Structure formats: C-alpha cells, structure tokens
PDB file of C-alpha atoms in Angstrom:
ATOM      1  CA  MET F   1       0.070   0.003   0.005  1.00 50.00           C
ATOM      2  CA  ALA F   2       1.285   3.480  -0.750  1.00 53.00           C
ATOM      3  CA  LYS F   3       1.750   5.965   2.159  1.00 55.00           C
ATOM      4  CA  GLU F   4      -1.441   7.892   1.015  1.00 55.00           C
ATOM      5  CA  GLU F   5      -3.520   4.786   1.075  1.00 52.00           C
ATOM      6  CA  GLN F   6      -2.232   3.613   4.472  1.00 53.00           C
ATOM      7  CA  SER F   7      -3.262   6.971   6.043  1.00 53.00           C
ATOM      8  CA  LYS F   8      -6.728   6.608   4.489  1.00 55.00           C
ATOM      9  CA  ALA F   9      -7.269   3.050   5.795  1.00 51.00           C
ATOM     10  CA  PRO F  10      -9.845   2.742   8.594  1.00 54.00           C
ATOM     11  CA  ALA F  11      -8.331   1.983  11.975  1.00 54.00           C
ATOM     12  CA  ASN F  12     -10.174  -1.426  12.062  1.00 52.00           C
ATOM     13  CA  ASP F  13      -8.025  -2.600   9.118  1.00 50.00           C
ATOM     14  CA  VAL F  14      -4.882  -2.486  11.268  1.00 55.00           C
ATOM     15  CA  ALA F  15      -4.052  -5.773  12.941  1.00 57.00           C
ATOM     16  CA  GLY F  16      -4.513  -5.693  16.664  1.00 62.00           C
ATOM     17  CA  SER F  17      -6.709  -2.649  16.671  1.00 72.00           C
ATOM     18  CA  LYS F  18      -9.964  -4.376  17.802  1.00 75.00           C
ATOM     19  CA  PRO F  19     -11.670  -2.589  20.624  1.00 80.00           C
ATOM     20  CA  ALA F  20     -11.179  -4.263  24.076  1.00 78.00           C
ATOM     21  CA  ARG F  21     -14.848  -5.203  24.044  1.00 77.00           C
ATOM     22  CA  LYS F  22     -14.473  -7.217  20.826  1.00 76.00           C
ATOM     23  CA  ARG F  23     -11.249  -8.845  22.002  1.00 80.00           C
ATOM     24  CA  ARG F  24     -13.000 -10.038  25.222  1.00 79.00           C
ATOM     25  CA  ALA F  25     -15.958 -11.450  23.097  1.00 79.00           C
ATOM     26  CA  ASP F  26     -13.498 -13.214  20.823  1.00 85.00           C
ATOM     27  CA  SER F  27     -11.616 -14.671  23.849  1.00 86.00           C
ATOM     28  CA  ALA F  28     -14.901 -15.829  25.484  1.00 84.00           C
ATOM     29  CA  ARG F  29     -15.982 -17.400  22.198  1.00 86.00           C
ATOM     30  CA  ASP F  30     -12.613 -19.152  21.800  1.00 88.00           C
ATOM     31  CA  SER F  31     -12.718 -20.315  25.445  1.00 90.00           C
ATOM     32  CA  SER F  32     -16.273 -21.764  24.840  1.00 92.00           C
ATOM     33  CA  VAL F  33     -15.305 -23.564  21.652  1.00 93.00           C
ATOM     34  CA  GLY F  34     -12.131 -24.957  23.281  1.00 93.00           C
ATOM     35  CA  SER F  35     -14.148 -26.233  26.215  1.00 94.00           C
ATOM     36  CA  ALA F  36     -16.703 -27.884  23.863  1.00 95.00           C
ATOM     37  CA  LEU F  37     -13.828 -29.548  21.871  1.00 96.00           C
ATOM     38  CA  ARG F  38     -12.220 -30.858  25.027  1.00 96.00           C
ATOM     39  CA  SER F  39     -15.524 -32.234  26.214  1.00 97.00           C
ATOM     40  CA  VAL F  40     -16.154 -34.113  22.924  1.00 97.00           C
ATOM     41  CA  TYR F  41     -12.564 -35.397  22.843  1.00 97.00           C
ATOM     42  CA  ALA F  42     -12.882 -36.704  26.474  1.00 97.00           C
ATOM     43  CA  GLN F  43     -16.153 -38.428  25.613  1.00 96.00           C
ATOM     44  CA  THR F  44     -14.674 -40.072  22.507  1.00 95.00           C
ATOM     45  CA  VAL F  45     -11.631 -41.390  24.443  1.00 95.00           C
ATOM     46  CA  ASP F  46     -13.827 -42.781  27.178  1.00 96.00           C
ATOM     47  CA  GLU F  47     -16.171 -44.450  24.713  1.00 95.00           C
ATOM     48  CA  ALA F  48     -16.114 -48.360  24.780  1.00 95.00           C
ATOM     49  CA  VAL F  49     -14.768 -50.138  21.777  1.00 93.00           C
ATOM     50  CA  PRO F  50     -17.682 -52.021  19.975  1.00 95.00           C
ATOM     51  CA  SER F  51     -17.515 -55.791  20.387  1.00 96.00           C
ATOM     52  CA  GLU F  52     -17.713 -56.185  16.629  1.00 96.00           C
ATOM     53  CA  PHE F  53     -14.523 -54.292  16.248  1.00 94.00           C
ATOM     54  CA  LEU F  54     -12.927 -56.282  18.976  1.00 94.00           C
ATOM     55  CA  ASP F  55     -13.832 -59.518  17.248  1.00 95.00           C
ATOM     56  CA  LEU F  56     -12.358 -58.305  13.990  1.00 95.00           C
ATOM     57  CA  LEU F  57      -9.065 -57.414  15.736  1.00 93.00           C
ATOM     58  CA  ASN F  58      -8.973 -60.847  17.450  1.00 94.00           C
ATOM     59  CA  LYS F  59      -9.295 -62.533  13.994  1.00 94.00           C
ATOM     60  CA  LEU F  60      -6.133 -60.829  12.978  1.00 91.00           C
ATOM     61  CA  ASP F  61      -4.035 -62.508  15.616  1.00 74.00           C
TER      62      ASP F  61
END
C-alpha cells in the first residue's frame, strides 16, 4: 500500500486494533469452543470399543 492509502485506511483494518470489548468477546467465544472440543474429545476417548470391532481385531491374531 502506498503511504497515502495507508493513512486513509480505517483503524479497524490495522491488525490488533480491535476494541477491548471485541477482544473479550472473541476470547470468550474461543474459550467456549475450546471447552466444547475438550469435552467431545474426552467423551470419545472414554467411549467403549464395540464388540464387533474387537472380534475383527482378534481374528487378525
């Protein structure tokens, strides 16, 4: 961007210039999404292996 164009660019176009309120909202949303992903992952890890799958694995031995 030329110097003239940079000075005409709105403040919101500059990286890191979000208002504090918007940053808090983004942070809260990110935290919420992260929490939901951790919960789904934990449920998946704790899920039992289906007996049909175990039978197939035993046939490989």
